[in-house]
Coordinates of C-alpha atoms in Angstrom, one line a residue:
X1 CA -5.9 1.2 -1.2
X2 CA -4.5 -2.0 -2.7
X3 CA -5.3 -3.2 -6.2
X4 CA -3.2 -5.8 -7.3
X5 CA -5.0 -6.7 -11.1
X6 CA -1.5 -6.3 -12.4
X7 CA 2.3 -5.4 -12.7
X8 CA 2.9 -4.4 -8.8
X9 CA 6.7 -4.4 -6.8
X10 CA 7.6 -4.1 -3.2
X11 CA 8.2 -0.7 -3.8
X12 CA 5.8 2.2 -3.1
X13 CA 5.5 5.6 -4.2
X14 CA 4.4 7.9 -2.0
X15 CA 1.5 10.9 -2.8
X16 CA 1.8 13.5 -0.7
X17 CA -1.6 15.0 -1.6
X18 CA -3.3 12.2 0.0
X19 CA -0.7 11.1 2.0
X20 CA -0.9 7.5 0.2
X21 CA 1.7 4.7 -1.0
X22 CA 1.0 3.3 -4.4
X23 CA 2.3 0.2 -5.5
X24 CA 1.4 -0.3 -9.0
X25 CA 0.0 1.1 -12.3
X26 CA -3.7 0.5 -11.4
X27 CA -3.6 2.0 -7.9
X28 CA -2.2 5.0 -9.7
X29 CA -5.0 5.1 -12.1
X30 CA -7.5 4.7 -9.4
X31 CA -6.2 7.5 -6.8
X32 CA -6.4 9.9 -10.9
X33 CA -9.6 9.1 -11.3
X34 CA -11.0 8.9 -8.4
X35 CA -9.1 11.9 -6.3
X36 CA -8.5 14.2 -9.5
X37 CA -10.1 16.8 -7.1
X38 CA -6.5 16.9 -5.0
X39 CA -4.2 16.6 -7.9
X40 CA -2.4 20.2 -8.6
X41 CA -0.2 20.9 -11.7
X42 CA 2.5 20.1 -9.5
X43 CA 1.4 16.3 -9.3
X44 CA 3.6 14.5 -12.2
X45 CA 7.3 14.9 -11.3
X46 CA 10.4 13.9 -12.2
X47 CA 10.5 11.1 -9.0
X48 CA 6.9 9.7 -10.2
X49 CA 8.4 9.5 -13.6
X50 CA 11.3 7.9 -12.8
X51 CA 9.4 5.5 -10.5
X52 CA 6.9 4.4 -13.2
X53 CA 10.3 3.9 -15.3
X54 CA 12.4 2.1 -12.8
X55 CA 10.2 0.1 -10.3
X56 CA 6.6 -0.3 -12.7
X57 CA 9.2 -1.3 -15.3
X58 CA 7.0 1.0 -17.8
X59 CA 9.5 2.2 -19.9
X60 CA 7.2 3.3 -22.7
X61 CA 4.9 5.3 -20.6
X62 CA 7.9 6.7 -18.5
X63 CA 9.5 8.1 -21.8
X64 CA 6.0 9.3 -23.3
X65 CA 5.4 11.4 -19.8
X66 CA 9.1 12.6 -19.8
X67 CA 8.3 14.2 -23.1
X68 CA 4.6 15.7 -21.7
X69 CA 6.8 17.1 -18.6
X70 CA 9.2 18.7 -20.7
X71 CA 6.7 20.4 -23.2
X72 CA 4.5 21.7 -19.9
X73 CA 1.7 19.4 -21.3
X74 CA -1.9 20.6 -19.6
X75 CA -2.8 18.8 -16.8
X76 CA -6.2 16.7 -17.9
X77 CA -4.1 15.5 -21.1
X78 CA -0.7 13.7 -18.7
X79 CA -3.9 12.4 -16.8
X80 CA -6.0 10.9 -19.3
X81 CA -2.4 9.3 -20.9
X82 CA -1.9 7.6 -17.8
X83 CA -5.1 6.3 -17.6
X84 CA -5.3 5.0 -21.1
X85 CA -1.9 3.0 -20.3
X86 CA -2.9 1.9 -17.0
X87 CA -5.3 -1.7 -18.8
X88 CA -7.7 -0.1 -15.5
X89 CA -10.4 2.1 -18.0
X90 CA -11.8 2.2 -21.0
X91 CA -11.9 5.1 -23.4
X92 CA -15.6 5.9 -22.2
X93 CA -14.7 5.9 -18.1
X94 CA -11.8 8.4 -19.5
X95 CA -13.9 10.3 -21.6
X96 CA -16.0 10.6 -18.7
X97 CA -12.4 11.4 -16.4
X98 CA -12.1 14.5 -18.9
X99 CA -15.2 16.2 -18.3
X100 CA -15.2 15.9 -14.8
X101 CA -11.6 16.9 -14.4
X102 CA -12.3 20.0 -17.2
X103 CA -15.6 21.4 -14.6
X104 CA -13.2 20.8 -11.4
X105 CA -10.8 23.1 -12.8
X106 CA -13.1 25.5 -13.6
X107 CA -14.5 26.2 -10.0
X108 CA -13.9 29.1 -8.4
X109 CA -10.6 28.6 -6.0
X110 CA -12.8 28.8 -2.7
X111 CA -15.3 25.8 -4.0
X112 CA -12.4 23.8 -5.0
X113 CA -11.0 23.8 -1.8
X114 CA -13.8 23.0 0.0
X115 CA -14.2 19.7 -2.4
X116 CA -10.3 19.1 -1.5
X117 CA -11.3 19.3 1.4
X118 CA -14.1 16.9 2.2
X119 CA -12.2 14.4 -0.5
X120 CA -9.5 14.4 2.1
X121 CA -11.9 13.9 5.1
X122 CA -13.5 10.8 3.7
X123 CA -10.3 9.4 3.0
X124 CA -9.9 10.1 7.2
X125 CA -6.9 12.1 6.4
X126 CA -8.1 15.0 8.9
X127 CA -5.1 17.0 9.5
X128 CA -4.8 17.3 5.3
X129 CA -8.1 18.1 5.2
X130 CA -7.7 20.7 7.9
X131 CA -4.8 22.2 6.0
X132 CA -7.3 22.5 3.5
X133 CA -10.1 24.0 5.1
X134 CA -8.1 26.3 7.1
X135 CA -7.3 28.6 3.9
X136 CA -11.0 29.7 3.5
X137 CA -12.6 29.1 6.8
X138 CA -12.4 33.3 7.6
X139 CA -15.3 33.7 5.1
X140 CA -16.7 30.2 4.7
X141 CA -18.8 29.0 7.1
X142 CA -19.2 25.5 5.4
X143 CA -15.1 25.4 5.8
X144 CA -15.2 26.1 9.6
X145 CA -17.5 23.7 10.5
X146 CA -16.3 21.3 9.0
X147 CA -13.0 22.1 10.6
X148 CA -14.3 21.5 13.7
X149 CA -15.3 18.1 12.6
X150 CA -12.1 17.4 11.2
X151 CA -10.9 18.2 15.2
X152 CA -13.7 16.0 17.3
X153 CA -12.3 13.0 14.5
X154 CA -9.2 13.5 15.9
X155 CA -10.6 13.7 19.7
X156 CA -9.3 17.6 19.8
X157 CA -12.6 18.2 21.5
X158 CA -11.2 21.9 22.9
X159 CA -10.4 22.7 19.2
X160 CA -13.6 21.3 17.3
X161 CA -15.9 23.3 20.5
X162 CA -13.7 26.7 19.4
X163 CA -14.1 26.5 15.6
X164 CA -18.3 25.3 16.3
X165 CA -18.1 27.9 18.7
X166 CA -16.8 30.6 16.0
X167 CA -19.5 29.2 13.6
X168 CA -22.6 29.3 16.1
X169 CA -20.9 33.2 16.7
X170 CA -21.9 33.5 12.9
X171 CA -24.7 32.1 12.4
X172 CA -27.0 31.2 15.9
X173 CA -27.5 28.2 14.6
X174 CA -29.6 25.3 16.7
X175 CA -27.9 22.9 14.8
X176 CA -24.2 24.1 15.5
X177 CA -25.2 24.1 18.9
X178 CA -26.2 20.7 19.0
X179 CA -22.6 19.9 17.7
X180 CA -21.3 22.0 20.3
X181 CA -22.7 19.8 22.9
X182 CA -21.8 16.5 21.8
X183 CA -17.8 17.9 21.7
X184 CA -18.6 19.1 25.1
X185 CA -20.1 15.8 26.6
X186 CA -17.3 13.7 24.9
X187 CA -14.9 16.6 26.8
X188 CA -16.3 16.0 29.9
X189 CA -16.9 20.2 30.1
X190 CA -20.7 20.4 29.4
X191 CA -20.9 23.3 31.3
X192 CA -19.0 25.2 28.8
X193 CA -22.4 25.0 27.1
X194 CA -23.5 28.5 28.9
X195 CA -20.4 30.1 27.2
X196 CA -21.8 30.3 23.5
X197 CA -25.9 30.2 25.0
X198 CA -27.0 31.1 28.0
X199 CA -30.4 30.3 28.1
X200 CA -31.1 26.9 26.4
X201 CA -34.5 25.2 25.7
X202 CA -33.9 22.7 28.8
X203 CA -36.4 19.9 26.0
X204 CA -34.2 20.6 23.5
X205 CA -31.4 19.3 26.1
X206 CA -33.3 16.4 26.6
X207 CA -34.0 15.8 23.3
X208 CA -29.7 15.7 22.8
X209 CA -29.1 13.4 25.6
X210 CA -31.7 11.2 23.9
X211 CA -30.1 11.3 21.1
X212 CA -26.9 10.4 22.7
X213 CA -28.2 7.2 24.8
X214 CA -29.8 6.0 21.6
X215 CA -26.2 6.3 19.7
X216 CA -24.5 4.2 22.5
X217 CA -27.1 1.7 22.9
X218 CA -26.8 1.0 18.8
X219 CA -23.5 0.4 19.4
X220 CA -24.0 -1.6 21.8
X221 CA -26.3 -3.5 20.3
X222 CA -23.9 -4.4 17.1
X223 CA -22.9 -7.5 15.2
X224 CA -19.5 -6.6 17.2
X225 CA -21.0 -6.7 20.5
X226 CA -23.0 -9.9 20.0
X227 CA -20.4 -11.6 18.9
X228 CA -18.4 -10.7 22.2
X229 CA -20.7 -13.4 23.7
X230 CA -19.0 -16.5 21.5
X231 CA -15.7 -15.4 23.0
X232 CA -16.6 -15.0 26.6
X233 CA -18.4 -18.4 26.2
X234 CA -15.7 -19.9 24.0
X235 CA -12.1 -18.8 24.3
X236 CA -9.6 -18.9 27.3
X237 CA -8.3 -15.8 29.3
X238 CA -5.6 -14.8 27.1
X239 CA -7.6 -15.0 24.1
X240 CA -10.2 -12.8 26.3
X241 CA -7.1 -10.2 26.6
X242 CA -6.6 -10.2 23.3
X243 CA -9.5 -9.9 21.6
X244 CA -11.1 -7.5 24.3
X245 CA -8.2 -5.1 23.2
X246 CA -8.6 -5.0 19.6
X247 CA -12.5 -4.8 19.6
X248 CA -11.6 -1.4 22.1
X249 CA -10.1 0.0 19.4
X250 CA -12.9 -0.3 16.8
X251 CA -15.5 1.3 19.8
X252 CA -12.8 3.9 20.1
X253 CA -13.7 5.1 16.6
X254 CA -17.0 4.7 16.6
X255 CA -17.6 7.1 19.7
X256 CA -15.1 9.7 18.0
X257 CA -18.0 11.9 17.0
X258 CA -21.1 11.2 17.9
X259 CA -23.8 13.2 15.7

């Protein structure tokens, strides 16, 4: 996340919630109002403080925040400051801020987590959003699959297959299953199938594999891949090398999860 629309510096601030470096007022204000769902009351510190003071050179908001940290201001009103001295929204995009951040305070602990949760996911930090999930999977079944997703993203295909496994225990769930089996092909240990069911629907199989081929072939049939055709045609061996190696990574994360 970069926004440079105005005062930035070389130095960053990290946010450990999201496990992102900000370098300027704006990418602050955007990572508020955009991720208020993983901001805890523990968010504005002394260190952000004195880095909006020191590095953002924002000497008036610095001092104006100070004072809100010493008072033990609520949460949505040090938020909505920073927004309205961040030249990013205008009063009604905070007004709107507000609200939102008012109702996701008011969910119950167990539905806030979850939306920590998945906010972390589709910023792709899985093992945050794990950490997350992880505190209510026992009774959540929304929580432990999406655990095991959060595993097959990072290639863990043994540790997505237990938690789907755990689900499909719950719930005998067709769909889980289906899950199950992807992990498993990627894993190379399809026949750890029989484990969870031992007599499966050898169409429905099929229908899987199907699914599969028609993923890959997709895929294969990219943009990406038709532009690999100019650079065989075009470019010289070491180019070849080069290229070949960076596009392997891209396919890499496409065939993370299929499904």
């Amino acid at each position: 996340m970069i926004i440079y629309c105005g005062k930035s510096n070389k130095d960053s601030f990290y946010i450990k919630e999201a496990d992102l470096n900000i370098k300027s007022i704006q990418e602050l204000a955007y990572f508020i109002y955009n991720y208020a769902i993983l901001i805890s009351n523990s968010f504005i510190t002394k260190s952000l403080i004195l880095y909006i003071d020191d590095a953002l050179k924002l000497h008036k908001l610095a001092s104006e925040l100070n004072e809100m940290y010493n008072k033990k201001s609520n949460l949505a009103d040090v938020l909505t400051h920073i927004l309205a001295n961040s030249n990013f929204y205008n009063e009604e995009e905070i007004g709107q801020f507000r609200i939102r951040l008012l109702k996701l305070l008011s969910l119950p602990e167990e539905d806030y987590i979850l939306n920590a949760g998945d906010r972390l996911f589709y910023l792709q930090k899985f093992e945050k959003a794990i950490a997350q999930y992880s505190k209510i999977s026992k009774n959540n079944d929304l929580a432990l699959m999406r655990l095991g997703f959060c595993y097959a993203k990072l290639q863990f295909y043994d540790n997505a297959t237990n938690y789907l496994g755990e689900l499909y225990k719950r719930t005998k769930s067709i769909d889980v299953l289906k899950e199950i089996y992807y992990c498993l092909k990627l894993n190379g240990t399809i026949d750890r199938l029989y484990e969870f069911e031992d007599n499966i629907n050898e169409e429905i199989l099929a229908d899987w594999e199907y699914d599969i081929v028609s993923q890959i072939i997709r895929v294969r049939k990219s943009e990406e891949v038709k532009g690999y055709e100019d650079i065989f045609l075009m470019a010289g061996s070491s180019h070849i090398k080069e290229s070949v190696s960076s596009q392997i990574k891209i396919w890499k994360e496409k065939y993370r999860f299929i499904g």
